[in-house]
Amino acid sequence: MESKLDQILKDYKEGLLSLEEAVHQIENRQSIDMGFANIDLQRKRRRGTSEVIYGASKTPDQIIMIARKLIEHGQTPVLITRLSADAAAVISQNLDLQYDEMARIGIIGEMPKPNGIGKIAVVTAGTSDMPVAEEAVKTLEFLGNEVERFYDVGVAGIHRLLAKLDKIRSAQVIIAIAGMEGALASVMAGLTDVPVIAVPTSVGYGAAFEGVTALLAMINSCATGISVVNIDNGFGAAYIASKINHQEVKS
Amino acid sequence: MESKLDQILKDYKEGLLSLEEAVHQIENRQSIDMGFANIDLQRKRRRGTSEVIYGASKTPDQIIMIARKLIEHGQTPVLITRLSADAAAVISQNLDLQYDEMARIGIIGEMPKPNGIGKIAVVTAGTSDMPVAEEAVKTLEFLGNEVERFYDVGVAGIHRLLAKLDKIRSAQVIIAIAGMEGALASVMAGLTDVPVIAVPTSVGYGAAFEGVTALLAMINSCATGISVVNIDNGFGAAYIASKINHQEVKS
Amino acid sequence: MESKLDQILKDYKEGLLSLEEAVHQIENRQSIDMGFANIDLQRKRRRGTSEVIYGASKTPDQIIMIARKLIEHGQTPVLITRLSADAAAVISQNLDLQYDEMARIGIIGEMPKPNGIGKIAVVTAGTSDMPVAEEAVKTLEFLGNEVERFYDVGVAGIHRLLAKLDKIRSAQVIIAIAGMEGALASVMAGLTDVPVIAVPTSVGYGAAFEGVTALLAMINSCATGISVVNIDNGFGAAYIASKINHQEVKS
Amino acid sequence: MESKLDQILKDYKEGLLSLEEAVHQIENRQSIDMGFANIDLQRKRRRGTSEVIYGASKTPDQIIMIARKLIEHGQTPVLITRLSADAAAVISQNLDLQYDEMARIGIIGEMPKPNGIGKIAVVTAGTSDMPVAEEAVKTLEFLGNEVERFYDVGVAGIHRLLAKLDKIRSAQVIIAIAGMEGALASVMAGLTDVPVIAVPTSVGYGAAFEGVTALLAMINSCATGISVVNIDNGFGAAYIASKINHQEVKS
Amino acid sequence: MESKLDQILKDYKEGLLSLEEAVHQIENRQSIDMGFANIDLQRKRRRGTSEVIYGASKTPDQIIMIARKLIEHGQTPVLITRLSADAAAVISQNLDLQYDEMARIGIIGEMPKPNGIGKIAVVTAGTSDMPVAEEAVKTLEFLGNEVERFYDVGVAGIHRLLAKLDKIRSAQVIIAIAGMEGALASVMAGLTDVPVIAVPTSVGYGAAFEGVTALLAMINSCATGISVVNIDNGFGAAYIASKINHQEVKS
Amino acid sequence: MESKLDQILKDYKEGLLSLEEAVHQIENRQSIDMGFANIDLQRKRRRGTSEVIYGASKTPDQIIMIARKLIEHGQTPVLITRLSADAAAVISQNLDLQYDEMARIGIIGEMPKPNGIGKIAVVTAGTSDMPVAEEAVKTLEFLGNEVERFYDVGVAGIHRLLAKLDKIRSAQVIIAIAGMEGALASVMAGLTDVPVIAVPTSVGYGAAFEGVTALLAMINSCATGISVVNIDNGFGAAYIASKINHQEVKS
Amino acid sequence: MESKLDQILKDYKEGLLSLEEAVHQIENRQSIDMGFANIDLQRKRRRGTSEVIYGASKTPDQIIMIARKLIEHGQTPVLITRLSADAAAVISQNLDLQYDEMARIGIIGEMPKPNGIGKIAVVTAGTSDMPVAEEAVKTLEFLGNEVERFYDVGVAGIHRLLAKLDKIRSAQVIIAIAGMEGALASVMAGLTDVPVIAVPTSVGYGAAFEGVTALLAMINSCATGISVVNIDNGFGAAYIASKINHQEVKS
Amino acid sequence: MESKLDQILKDYKEGLLSLEEAVHQIENRQSIDMGFANIDLQRKRRRGTSEVIYGASKTPDQIIMIARKLIEHGQTPVLITRLSADAAAVISQNLDLQYDEMARIGIIGEMPKPNGIGKIAVVTAGTSDMPVAEEAVKTLEFLGNEVERFYDVGVAGIHRLLAKLDKIRSAQVIIAIAGMEGALASVMAGLTDVPVIAVPTSVGYGAAFEGVTALLAMINSCATGISVVNIDNGFGAAYIASKINHQEVKS
């Protein structure tokens, strides 16, 4: 990452900036404060993608205002996660939103072409894990990845998983999504040699504790090569998986 | 089970017992009160095996006194669980004790010949689960079962389990023992059609929570045909497995 | 279980299958991938019963599609658990569904005749545990078992339980269902010599923690011969109880 | 309780006390501040018994100093709970201490004659619960109660309990002490009509969680007439039981 | 309690009962099995009050049927707890029900005159604890107790409590009801010499955990003479308090 | 605080009060008992502000009655927290209420001018934390503080926070509000030298556990100068922050 | 706080620093990297006190090396917390260490004169809370505060607390330290008008959960003006209390 | 991965293997059963590295036997994790072991040259996190990675981290290791664009809960690009980080 600090210091030395201006620019160069939100305009440059809007606890109006500001500064496409169908309907009246109800994701602007190293496999234990899986899939596509889905291949009928194994092994990263006891992640890592990002889901009842059991199980996997994100966090798993799939040689 | 109540009532009617004696016999017929312990002498008749001594929080002296009382009433062999090596050494000076240090089990008297329906498979995920497994094995043998061991076949290298599958499937009951994320139990039940008794173990660290994660995972198994006992409770798993392996036609 | 692998290998050797076909058949012989669900068609042969549809998080349309596929492949009767009355109404318009609202279970096709070793006793602590008990009863009947119900016989009035004891003792397996402190399971196991499958229920309030207290109590039972399934998991208890009641001599 | 406030106010009005003295006496009349401890000299008058020394985290020297101050002010006998054998040995060199190792209780001075309404039954599920039971027994005796012990009568062999039932029913209060799943408390309350004070113990392993499971089970008892104290708190159970057994007509 | 067993045995000896009849009567003398409920008709004799109907998870129809059966056998008045306003409305169309909405309690039949030793004080920390307090009050009245209410006297303004102290001290038992940190119970016990039954309530938010924090705090009280019932369990507290207030000399 | 006790004692000595009156005044001088509520009229004098009405579990009628009593005794302005929009609408028909829906706060009477030592900074990690922040802001204003808001400056884009640092450092106290992992509080304390009052919020999902994770993280901050209030407790944070900002020299 | 950034920028503009040097100084001006530790030399200037050494998991050698580096840079006195007696003995052979065993605190160099606004009151519920209290006291003195101790004044004998109330009220801040149910904090805040920093301690047993119950209780206090630090964190409480007692007018 | 199945099938068809031999080879080709351990000889081929010996619960003898078997089959170097100094001493007498006490890791055989894409940064919040960090470092080196250490740069003094930022950013993967509130991971991910593998450590006390708080905080990070492994699991973090750093283009 080239340092903006150099540039400001040079401008200042050359007299293009006063001391006060230099101090101010050093401290304030990266965000817009909207009062209720502080939009990060450097994230695309700094983190590789533009800021994502977490829709869960924002009003449609807040989302529209943030989205417009991002569009205005060229930070597109815009990804909105955890977006309810109702909020999506309101936003659609104001912006050109593509909404996926199962994934609870809205997208404004054109999706990029896949530009990663290879494919990412999204694997689920059951049909009920699909909303989380689709959140991951949409996020992966937004971040420029090719995705292959392998749904409902949990360990209750492990031959279903074995039958798909060769295809799964051809991915750069595996996102393993499961609720209940979350054994899929361990089995997945035991059978492959690529990084496995495990996503516990809130599928289950009773002592599944809304995904806590699956989370704990995945964190304690006896197999190696697994790391874990929050319960139902398809977005977060996609984000780190995409980073791996876009790995560049540093330094 | 034939009712002792009938007998007492008959004796009473025939005048062999007074009213007070009948009441007393009805209420007091089954145990000996030693002050610190109340020995159940009917358990062998009522439950199928004689009372087992839980050694964990008893002094060697208490264990010796209870064991002698059981022997005196013909309740042999005697099984002592959770017996420390130190306590075993003391007891050995007084009674003819066979002690298995890994299983922490002591036995007084002759073990029975296997008399169950078939074999019981004791399967562990790792080498570290062996103390729990051996507690189960010794208890199973005490209860008259033939046992086959399958150790260190956890899902981190699932082919090890698959290689043994045919043999495991030939058991009447499977005892699946695992710590960490406990995925072995689910995989085991997914691959077989016999009852699986799952035993979580305290093997692991961090968020394994001394076996709680494995317990929760096993309780939430997505596979069917599993039920679960307490953490490290090899004894308890053996007990119910033996009941199944000795199933008789009732009524 | 006769191995399908033998057959494929023989066919291959005899030239009925090419190498590619043999590899493919070995890997893919057991399921149909519907995209959102991967139906296990070998489960009936491999596990003893056809796949059960867990209705909780599936749409009526998904359930209908899966059920039709099962019927098409002769995997009947079909059992659907955790089925809401609303979903059942939709499905009934498309398939010949028998729905039990208390048990939240739907069945398509003819129930089998009881073909187990003996009876299974389903015992509850209170009236409030009935939905879980009925889920167990319907599942047991689906799996070919004769069932006897003993409801509302909890330890607050233990004589109610004692009054039924002889009948309960004539079962091959006891399913003990209780919420709150779940003491029924311990008392049940203390008084009988058959396997007790304990089901904690979410009945209770406050520190009952939606069934967690009952689960923990049952897992820690001081009586022997108990194993435990998930909170409110009448289905799971029935499944393992049925396996015991259909025990065959292996090997 | 007659109010000391009246007396001070009268003395003050009559000029026996200055304003400052009156304020001081009103605020300071009840304790001695030793820097590390603030000894309550009114507790015997106010609460019915003198202050008890909780020995667990005090040095032998601190205990000796507090005990001497209590003796000096006539607050005897002195009860010291959770006293280790080592600390007791040190204290015995300075004061005339009677020490009960199982109960971990030390007493200085003469025990009172029983002066309660009737007897108190102390009932345990197992032999391992005895230290807690003996803490209760010694405390009860210190508080002037007659005690009857019923040990090792847990629900794994419920007939042992039934055999003692008539005697237990003749107590004014029952202290029910159990670890593991703590079912004894519910069964006890279901079978009697006197108040049951339940004491969970840390006996057990795995998901017994050092007594938490027993605590939760007892708190959720389906039987009525139970209330619960802290894990292993034999002292606390004895204290409230004694209050009930010494009930006076108020107002 | 006089034993019914004596009577049956005498009748049998005198030929008034056959052996089968005697066995049957011994085992079946105490309840009516309605299929969904097993009504305990001996509880009034055995436990001192007739069976209480826990309304929370029963249908209005079930409640009506049980209530009628109790009335038919002279087990009145009938107390129904945790009764919703909707269910009460349905029941009122069939039975002469008095319903208290705040307490969620319905009563059929005439309430008894107070016949206890003295009064019981019901004390709450805040206004929000009133539903639990009123559940206790109604239950206490049903059980024949005189009650005095002291509401909203929590420790945030401890002088409010001190101002009422003399009156509170004139009760035989104190029921201390509080949510949040539940400090009222400790303060109450520190200031009085009668038994304190503590009821944690689900009042509070965040880390109050629906009453768990108050429960834990009460269980750990540094003051003596406290025991605790389940969260929001006004009924249970009333029940044991009433037993204390009706204490009879046993044996 | 000058002691009222002195005054009463003087009046009594001078004969202006009888003994009974003096006792009564000492004990009863500070509250009005409305049956369901016990209003503290001395709190303004004793604690520095008048009693605040916690609206969460009170009916609009109860709130109106309490508010009127406070107004009647000159305890204004009146602050009502956790007030729903529905309850506010009812109250507005009876009293001159200013209602802030985001903060869920209602105020009756005129707000005071700021009279603290300096300003208080209210800082949030995200837009979703605003309701808690606004509860803090309104409470701070009610208590006479000048407030500056810094919203949506969480550590996911830490430069946003750094850009505002100089302004934040000019506050007397910082209220740091964050959900999820609550890292804002640690970073805030690491970068400033004023007291930080941390407020965990229930923002987040999955293993955020409704704010528990943020609470634990804040309690364990590796930075110094932080203390923590309950989840979502903007009111409580404001209260202690205001005390600091109004610090007077004592003694 | 004057900004070092200004200075570096000025030096750079005047040619005293090259561009590379300016960048380097901006980024590296504040710490010394010792490999195993990164010593913050600006903390005294930035945070008001020099860095404190957390001794718990460091070897005596590491502590000596860090202390020497701090002394070398004039960052004295040096405070070492959680220092075991054994480690202190080793350090004393190398540095002039004053060690307080109860507080587990070591100090090198001369303690400052009190320079705060007023006094700080350190209040404990029991004698067992003293180690935590003394950690707070020593830290307070290190930070330039006058301290007054009030030990063993918990709510089990609330008059002990009331007797000291006037003196406690004359402090600028109260540190309230208690284990078990932690009610002292609520009572303390209910009776005073200064900020209360609550410290839960690990004193207690059973469901005290090593201080968790006290922590939760304090976080849920019904009284206002309390905030809470970690269990046994006397140091942290002292730190924020000292900040309050040294409050300066900002901006 | 080339399939061994093809080879066996070909051999069988060509008559080099009988049917029984083919079935046997298909099922048994990958491990050696030593009774107490089942050594996976295909892991190096299948997973990319040879099997690692988890030393925590194995006896030195077991470790020696397993290590010898691995060496015999050319599976070197051998990595032994969680190896105590005592066990290492025993093993050293039999095998040529290099032991690192801080990392608790033993290595037999020559370490490979780094052959990854770039460097991996291992970053810790404090000095106390070093054992976990060194476990990661040694594992990374064993797996062929170049490592750079950044220790003691936690958020309590965030400038220490900022000063190292450019160097940290030049890594392919960051392993962020922290105890207490674990904020380092969020800050790290907020400031960089490479994958962050977060390792919670058991450093801390009180409500740090042996690393659970850090684990929860990391799982809930508001920053993106983080995934998490078990508490103190430096090995597991290294393993997945190495996979990323050795990423190959698949399919």
Tab-separated table of C-alpha atoms in Angstrom, chain B residues 27-28 30-31 33 35-43 46-47 51 54 56-58 62 66 82 135 209-210 212 215 230-236, chain D residues 102 124-131 149-166 169 180 203-209:
chain	number	residue	atom	x	y	z
B	27	GLU	CA	-41.180	-51.729	53.921
B	28	ASN	CA	-37.740	-53.025	54.861
B	30	GLN	CA	-34.281	-54.766	50.530
B	31	SER	CA	-31.304	-53.043	52.151
B	33	ASP	CA	-28.081	-49.686	56.656
B	35	GLY	CA	-24.799	-45.711	58.732
B	36	PHE	CA	-22.629	-44.199	56.050
B	37	ALA	CA	-24.017	-46.503	53.361
B	38	ASN	CA	-27.270	-48.264	52.673
B	39	ILE	CA	-26.502	-51.426	50.754
B	40	ASP	CA	-29.035	-52.596	48.253
B	41	LEU	CA	-29.217	-56.363	48.447
B	42	GLN	CA	-32.080	-56.738	46.026
B	43	ARG	CA	-30.484	-54.926	43.184
B	46	ARG	CA	-34.344	-56.318	40.764
B	47	ARG	CA	-31.943	-54.743	38.301
B	51	GLU	CA	-24.752	-53.025	43.392
B	54	TYR	CA	-18.615	-45.907	43.128
B	56	ALA	CA	-14.475	-41.839	43.838
B	57	SER	CA	-15.406	-40.291	47.143
B	58	LYS	CA	-15.202	-43.186	49.540
B	62	GLN	CA	-15.612	-47.674	53.575
B	66	ILE	CA	-19.215	-52.412	51.787
B	82	ARG	CA	-13.267	-44.714	39.827
B	135	GLU	CA	-13.739	-48.425	32.009
B	209	PHE	CA	-14.771	-27.286	28.266
B	210	GLU	CA	-13.767	-30.592	29.809
B	212	VAL	CA	-19.101	-30.251	27.464
B	215	LEU	CA	-21.557	-33.805	25.077
B	230	ASN	CA	-22.361	-38.305	30.989
B	231	ILE	CA	-18.853	-37.070	30.192
B	232	ASP	CA	-16.225	-39.801	30.738
B	233	ASN	CA	-18.986	-42.176	31.871
B	234	GLY	CA	-17.657	-45.368	30.346
B	235	PHE	CA	-19.359	-47.299	33.122
B	236	GLY	CA	-22.809	-45.908	32.365
D	102	MET	CA	-15.518	-34.404	58.187
D	124	THR	CA	-28.508	-37.733	51.916
D	125	ALA	CA	-28.576	-39.434	48.543
D	126	GLY	CA	-25.159	-41.012	48.928
D	127	THR	CA	-22.204	-41.666	51.152
D	128	SER	CA	-20.268	-38.948	49.329
D	129	ASP	CA	-22.672	-36.275	50.540
D	130	MET	CA	-21.689	-36.859	54.167
D	131	PRO	CA	-19.316	-33.887	54.665
D	149	ARG	CA	-29.555	-38.781	60.148
D	150	PHE	CA	-30.747	-40.755	57.115
D	151	TYR	CA	-27.745	-41.309	54.853
D	152	ASP	CA	-27.354	-42.991	51.452
D	153	VAL	CA	-31.019	-43.342	50.598
D	154	GLY	CA	-30.973	-41.878	47.054
D	155	VAL	CA	-33.359	-42.682	44.229
D	156	ALA	CA	-31.105	-45.217	42.494
D	157	GLY	CA	-32.597	-47.618	45.062
D	158	ILE	CA	-35.754	-45.794	46.072
D	159	HIS	CA	-36.983	-48.613	48.340
D	160	ARG	CA	-34.198	-47.654	50.791
D	161	LEU	CA	-35.875	-44.291	51.140
D	162	LEU	CA	-39.370	-45.732	51.386
D	163	ALA	CA	-38.220	-48.003	54.204
D	164	LYS	CA	-37.286	-44.965	56.296
D	165	LEU	CA	-40.221	-42.827	55.325
D	166	ASP	CA	-42.239	-42.978	58.523
D	169	ARG	CA	-42.020	-37.855	58.281
D	180	MET	CA	-25.492	-35.508	40.598
D	203	VAL	CA	-20.685	-34.739	44.261
D	204	GLY	CA	-20.530	-36.082	40.711
D	205	TYR	CA	-18.392	-35.472	37.646
D	206	GLY	CA	-18.646	-34.294	34.061
D	207	ALA	CA	-21.884	-32.429	33.467
D	208	ALA	CA	-22.597	-32.369	37.211
D	209	PHE	CA	-20.621	-29.126	37.018
